[in-house]
Amino acid sequence: MTIRLGFQIPNFSYGTGVAELFPTVIAQAREAEAAGFDSVFLMDHFYQLPMLGTPDQPMLEAYTALGALATATEKVQLGTLVTGNTYRNPTLLTKAITTLDVVSGGRAILGIGTGWFELEHEQLGFEFGTFTDRFNKLEEALQIILPMIAGERVTVDGTYYRTKDAFANPRLRDHIPLMIGGSGEKKTFGLAARHFDHLNIIAGFPELPGKLAALAQRCEEVDRDPATLETSVLVSVVAGE
């Protein structure tokens, strides 16, 4: 078994001025790279999350910041943990992730989920809907994103999206690692088994054995070896002096 470590930067409230904010982010990413972490992630949110602070605390736009981090690092993979599909048009998201892959020299990871932070949607004008709406929207978005990443021209006349001969160019790779985050043992795990390379399981350590068993069942249902689906869990660490 190979254990790899990723480093997420979820908080930009450093007690510095705005001019010093991104240099601090760069320093964290470089320290993570030097320490042996193999990936660096940002959240794809527009407001700070309630468990981390107040909505008006600093929050960088993820893909702009990741593009800048690509030029400031050399080895770590770069992505979001994870993008909310509800506020990212799939063709524009594909263009963003393929561009990040080019800029980073093939280090991009596409993390994506249904979206869940309702306040962002209400205040910024994005449709939230029910969980079923958001899940179905994500499934349809993947029918655009995945073939576009692979270099295909995509025409879709769907419930949520319409494209005509959509393509992304330039592309560095025909496949960019795809990650989903969540805890739903039926829908989310089933979607991961069908389409994804990596599942970030949102659960406490006592729940993990049951979650992994459920994931193995979803993989069996689509005739997939669970060993081909990488799994991870998000852990919060508070460092002291």
Short mmCIF file of C-alpha atoms in Angstrom, two decimals:
data_model
loop_
_atom_site.label_atom_id
_atom_site.label_comp_id
_atom_site.label_asym_id
_atom_site.label_seq_id
_atom_site.Cartn_x
_atom_site.Cartn_y
_atom_site.Cartn_z
CA MET A 1 0.00 0.00 0.00
CA THR A 2 1.28 3.44 -0.97
CA ILE A 3 0.35 6.36 1.28
CA ARG A 4 0.57 9.82 -0.23
CA LEU A 5 -0.13 13.15 1.42
CA GLY A 6 -1.88 16.16 -0.04
CA PHE A 7 -1.91 19.64 1.48
CA GLN A 8 -5.05 21.80 1.39
CA ILE A 9 -5.01 25.55 1.99
CA PRO A 10 -8.55 26.42 3.16
CA ASN A 11 -7.92 29.70 4.94
CA PHE A 12 -6.40 32.96 3.75
CA SER A 13 -6.83 34.93 6.98
CA TYR A 14 -3.18 35.40 7.89
CA GLY A 15 -3.36 38.70 9.70
CA THR A 16 -1.39 40.37 6.90
CA GLY A 17 -2.27 43.04 4.40
CA VAL A 18 -3.71 42.05 1.04
CA ALA A 19 -0.34 42.58 -0.66
CA GLU A 20 1.23 39.91 1.56
CA LEU A 21 -1.62 37.41 1.23
CA PHE A 22 -0.62 35.52 -1.91
CA PRO A 23 3.11 35.45 -1.13
CA THR A 24 2.07 33.63 2.05
CA VAL A 25 0.07 31.12 -0.01
CA ILE A 26 3.10 30.57 -2.26
CA ALA A 27 5.31 30.03 0.78
CA GLN A 28 2.92 27.39 2.14
CA ALA A 29 2.78 25.56 -1.19
CA ARG A 30 6.55 25.56 -1.51
CA GLU A 31 6.99 24.32 2.06
CA ALA A 32 4.51 21.51 1.37
CA GLU A 33 6.41 20.57 -1.78
CA ALA A 34 9.75 20.60 0.04
CA ALA A 35 8.30 18.48 2.87
CA GLY A 36 7.26 15.73 0.47
CA PHE A 37 3.56 16.38 -0.02
CA ASP A 38 2.61 15.30 -3.53
CA SER A 39 -0.33 17.65 -4.07
CA VAL A 40 -1.59 21.08 -3.05
CA PHE A 41 -5.28 21.92 -3.08
CA LEU A 42 -7.35 25.07 -2.71
CA MET A 43 -11.04 25.21 -1.90
CA ASP A 44 -13.31 26.34 -4.71
CA HIS A 45 -15.47 28.72 -2.73
CA PHE A 46 -16.20 32.42 -2.95
CA TYR A 47 -16.96 32.92 0.76
CA GLN A 48 -15.23 31.42 3.77
CA LEU A 49 -17.00 28.35 5.14
CA PRO A 50 -18.94 28.65 8.41
CA MET A 51 -16.78 26.05 10.19
CA LEU A 52 -13.65 28.09 9.42
CA GLY A 53 -14.72 31.69 9.81
CA THR A 54 -17.14 34.38 8.68
CA PRO A 55 -18.24 34.71 5.03
CA ASP A 56 -16.44 38.04 4.57
CA GLN A 57 -12.98 36.68 5.35
CA PRO A 58 -10.50 36.61 2.42
CA MET A 59 -11.16 33.92 -0.20
CA LEU A 60 -9.13 33.76 -3.41
CA GLU A 61 -10.73 32.57 -6.64
CA ALA A 62 -9.39 29.05 -6.97
CA TYR A 63 -8.36 28.66 -10.61
CA THR A 64 -6.71 32.08 -10.86
CA ALA A 65 -4.68 31.26 -7.75
CA LEU A 66 -3.84 27.73 -8.95
CA GLY A 67 -2.47 29.11 -12.21
CA ALA A 68 -0.17 31.37 -10.24
CA LEU A 69 0.87 28.51 -7.95
CA ALA A 70 1.76 26.46 -11.02
CA THR A 71 4.52 28.93 -11.82
CA ALA A 72 5.74 29.00 -8.21
CA THR A 73 6.05 25.22 -7.72
CA GLU A 74 7.72 22.41 -9.65
CA LYS A 75 6.49 18.98 -8.58
CA VAL A 76 3.22 19.04 -6.64
CA GLN A 77 -0.05 18.27 -8.34
CA LEU A 78 -2.52 21.16 -8.18
CA GLY A 79 -6.29 21.19 -7.91
CA THR A 80 -9.40 22.09 -5.96
CA LEU A 81 -10.84 20.08 -3.11
CA VAL A 82 -13.36 20.40 -4.65
CA THR A 83 -15.03 22.55 -7.31
CA GLY A 84 -18.75 23.18 -6.96
CA ASN A 85 -20.30 22.15 -10.25
CA THR A 86 -23.27 24.44 -9.66
CA TYR A 87 -21.21 27.59 -10.21
CA ARG A 88 -18.84 26.34 -12.93
CA ASN A 89 -20.10 25.98 -16.49
CA PRO A 90 -18.66 22.64 -17.69
CA THR A 91 -17.13 23.99 -20.90
CA LEU A 92 -15.47 26.89 -19.07
CA LEU A 93 -14.32 24.55 -16.31
CA THR A 94 -12.79 22.22 -18.89
CA LYS A 95 -10.96 25.16 -20.43
CA ALA A 96 -9.69 26.22 -17.00
CA ILE A 97 -8.44 22.76 -16.01
CA THR A 98 -6.79 22.01 -19.36
CA THR A 99 -5.08 25.41 -19.21
CA LEU A 100 -3.89 24.70 -15.66
CA ASP A 101 -2.53 21.38 -16.91
CA VAL A 102 -0.57 23.13 -19.66
CA VAL A 103 0.72 25.89 -17.37
CA SER A 104 1.78 23.40 -14.68
CA GLY A 105 3.42 20.93 -17.06
CA GLY A 106 0.87 18.16 -16.50
CA ARG A 107 0.22 18.57 -12.77
CA ALA A 108 -3.50 19.41 -12.74
CA ILE A 109 -6.14 17.44 -10.84
CA LEU A 110 -9.84 18.10 -11.44
CA GLY A 111 -11.69 17.92 -8.15
CA ILE A 112 -15.45 18.33 -8.52
CA GLY A 113 -18.63 17.82 -6.52
CA THR A 114 -22.28 18.81 -6.49
CA GLY A 115 -21.85 22.04 -4.50
CA TRP A 116 -23.37 22.52 -1.06
CA PHE A 117 -22.80 26.01 0.43
CA GLU A 118 -26.22 27.56 -0.07
CA LEU A 119 -25.28 31.08 1.07
CA GLU A 120 -22.88 31.48 -1.87
CA HIS A 121 -25.61 30.52 -4.30
CA GLU A 122 -28.19 32.83 -2.75
CA GLN A 123 -25.95 35.90 -2.63
CA LEU A 124 -24.07 35.41 -5.91
CA GLY A 125 -27.02 34.39 -8.05
CA PHE A 126 -26.29 30.70 -8.68
CA GLU A 127 -29.18 28.24 -8.76
CA PHE A 128 -28.98 25.86 -5.79
CA GLY A 129 -31.93 23.48 -6.15
CA THR A 130 -32.32 20.16 -4.38
CA PHE A 131 -29.55 17.64 -3.87
CA THR A 132 -31.12 15.52 -6.61
CA ASP A 133 -31.03 18.52 -8.96
CA ARG A 134 -27.38 19.17 -8.17
CA PHE A 135 -26.41 15.53 -8.51
CA ASN A 136 -28.14 15.16 -11.87
CA LYS A 137 -26.52 18.39 -13.03
CA LEU A 138 -23.08 17.02 -12.11
CA GLU A 139 -23.73 13.77 -13.98
CA GLU A 140 -24.68 15.73 -17.09
CA ALA A 141 -21.67 18.04 -16.75
CA LEU A 142 -19.35 15.03 -16.75
CA GLN A 143 -20.73 14.02 -20.15
CA ILE A 144 -19.24 17.28 -21.43
CA ILE A 145 -16.08 17.61 -19.33
CA LEU A 146 -14.60 14.14 -19.77
CA PRO A 147 -14.75 13.92 -23.58
CA MET A 148 -13.55 17.51 -23.95
CA ILE A 149 -10.51 16.72 -21.80
CA ALA A 150 -9.89 13.70 -24.04
CA GLY A 151 -9.83 15.91 -27.13
CA GLU A 152 -13.29 15.19 -28.49
CA ARG A 153 -15.76 17.69 -29.88
CA VAL A 154 -18.88 17.55 -27.75
CA THR A 155 -22.47 18.27 -28.69
CA VAL A 156 -25.03 17.95 -25.90
CA ASP A 157 -28.68 18.93 -25.78
CA GLY A 158 -29.38 18.09 -22.18
CA THR A 159 -31.62 19.09 -19.33
CA TYR A 160 -29.10 21.55 -17.89
CA TYR A 161 -26.48 22.19 -20.58
CA ARG A 162 -26.30 22.66 -24.32
CA THR A 163 -23.10 22.58 -26.36
CA LYS A 164 -22.34 22.36 -30.07
CA ASP A 165 -18.97 20.98 -31.20
CA ALA A 166 -17.34 22.21 -27.98
CA PHE A 167 -13.62 21.50 -27.68
CA ALA A 168 -10.61 22.51 -25.60
CA ASN A 169 -7.25 23.38 -27.13
CA PRO A 170 -4.39 23.31 -26.19
CA ARG A 171 -4.30 20.16 -24.11
CA LEU A 172 -1.24 18.51 -22.64
CA ARG A 173 -2.84 15.17 -21.67
CA ASP A 174 -5.82 13.13 -22.82
CA HIS A 175 -6.69 12.35 -19.22
CA ILE A 176 -6.52 14.57 -16.15
CA PRO A 177 -7.01 12.80 -12.80
CA LEU A 178 -10.60 13.23 -11.65
CA MET A 179 -11.52 13.49 -7.97
CA ILE A 180 -14.91 13.69 -6.28
CA GLY A 181 -15.55 14.45 -2.64
CA GLY A 182 -18.47 13.25 -0.56
CA SER A 183 -19.93 10.70 1.82
CA GLY A 184 -23.07 9.43 0.10
CA GLU A 185 -22.75 5.66 -0.09
CA LYS A 186 -25.26 5.21 -2.91
CA LYS A 187 -25.20 8.17 -5.27
CA THR A 188 -21.78 9.74 -4.70
CA PHE A 189 -19.91 6.46 -4.30
CA GLY A 190 -21.74 5.04 -7.32
CA LEU A 191 -20.73 8.02 -9.43
CA ALA A 192 -17.15 7.67 -8.22
CA ALA A 193 -17.11 4.01 -9.22
CA ARG A 194 -18.39 4.83 -12.71
CA HIS A 195 -16.30 7.87 -13.62
CA PHE A 196 -13.64 8.92 -11.12
CA ASP A 197 -9.99 8.18 -10.37
CA HIS A 198 -10.12 9.36 -6.77
CA LEU A 199 -12.72 9.64 -4.01
CA ASN A 200 -12.11 11.96 -1.07
CA ILE A 201 -14.30 10.45 1.62
CA ILE A 202 -15.86 12.92 4.03
CA ALA A 203 -16.12 10.89 7.23
CA GLY A 204 -14.57 10.42 10.62
CA PHE A 205 -12.05 7.65 11.15
CA PRO A 206 -14.55 5.35 12.96
CA GLU A 207 -16.83 5.49 9.90
CA LEU A 208 -14.16 4.71 7.32
CA PRO A 209 -14.36 0.88 7.33
CA GLY A 210 -18.08 1.03 6.58
CA LYS A 211 -17.56 3.66 3.91
CA LEU A 212 -14.85 1.61 2.21
CA ALA A 213 -17.07 -1.47 2.28
CA ALA A 214 -19.88 0.50 0.65
CA LEU A 215 -17.48 1.81 -1.98
CA ALA A 216 -16.31 -1.73 -2.75
CA GLN A 217 -19.94 -2.71 -3.29
CA ARG A 218 -20.52 0.19 -5.71
CA CYS A 219 -17.39 -0.84 -7.62
CA GLU A 220 -18.56 -4.45 -7.79
CA GLU A 221 -21.88 -3.30 -9.25
CA VAL A 222 -20.07 -1.76 -12.24
CA ASP A 223 -17.45 -4.51 -12.49
CA ARG A 224 -14.60 -2.29 -11.32
CA ASP A 225 -11.68 -3.35 -9.16
CA PRO A 226 -11.84 -1.11 -6.04
CA ALA A 227 -8.04 -1.00 -6.05
CA THR A 228 -8.22 1.15 -9.20
CA LEU A 229 -10.16 3.87 -7.35
CA GLU A 230 -7.86 5.87 -5.11
CA THR A 231 -9.33 7.01 -1.80
CA SER A 232 -8.40 9.69 0.70
CA VAL A 233 -9.80 11.38 3.77
CA LEU A 234 -9.52 15.05 4.74
CA VAL A 235 -7.88 15.63 8.12
CA SER A 236 -7.57 19.00 9.85
CA VAL A 237 -4.24 19.59 11.57
CA VAL A 238 -3.50 22.50 13.91
CA ALA A 239 0.23 23.19 14.19
CA GLY A 240 1.75 24.94 17.18
CA GLU A 241 5.11 26.49 17.91
#
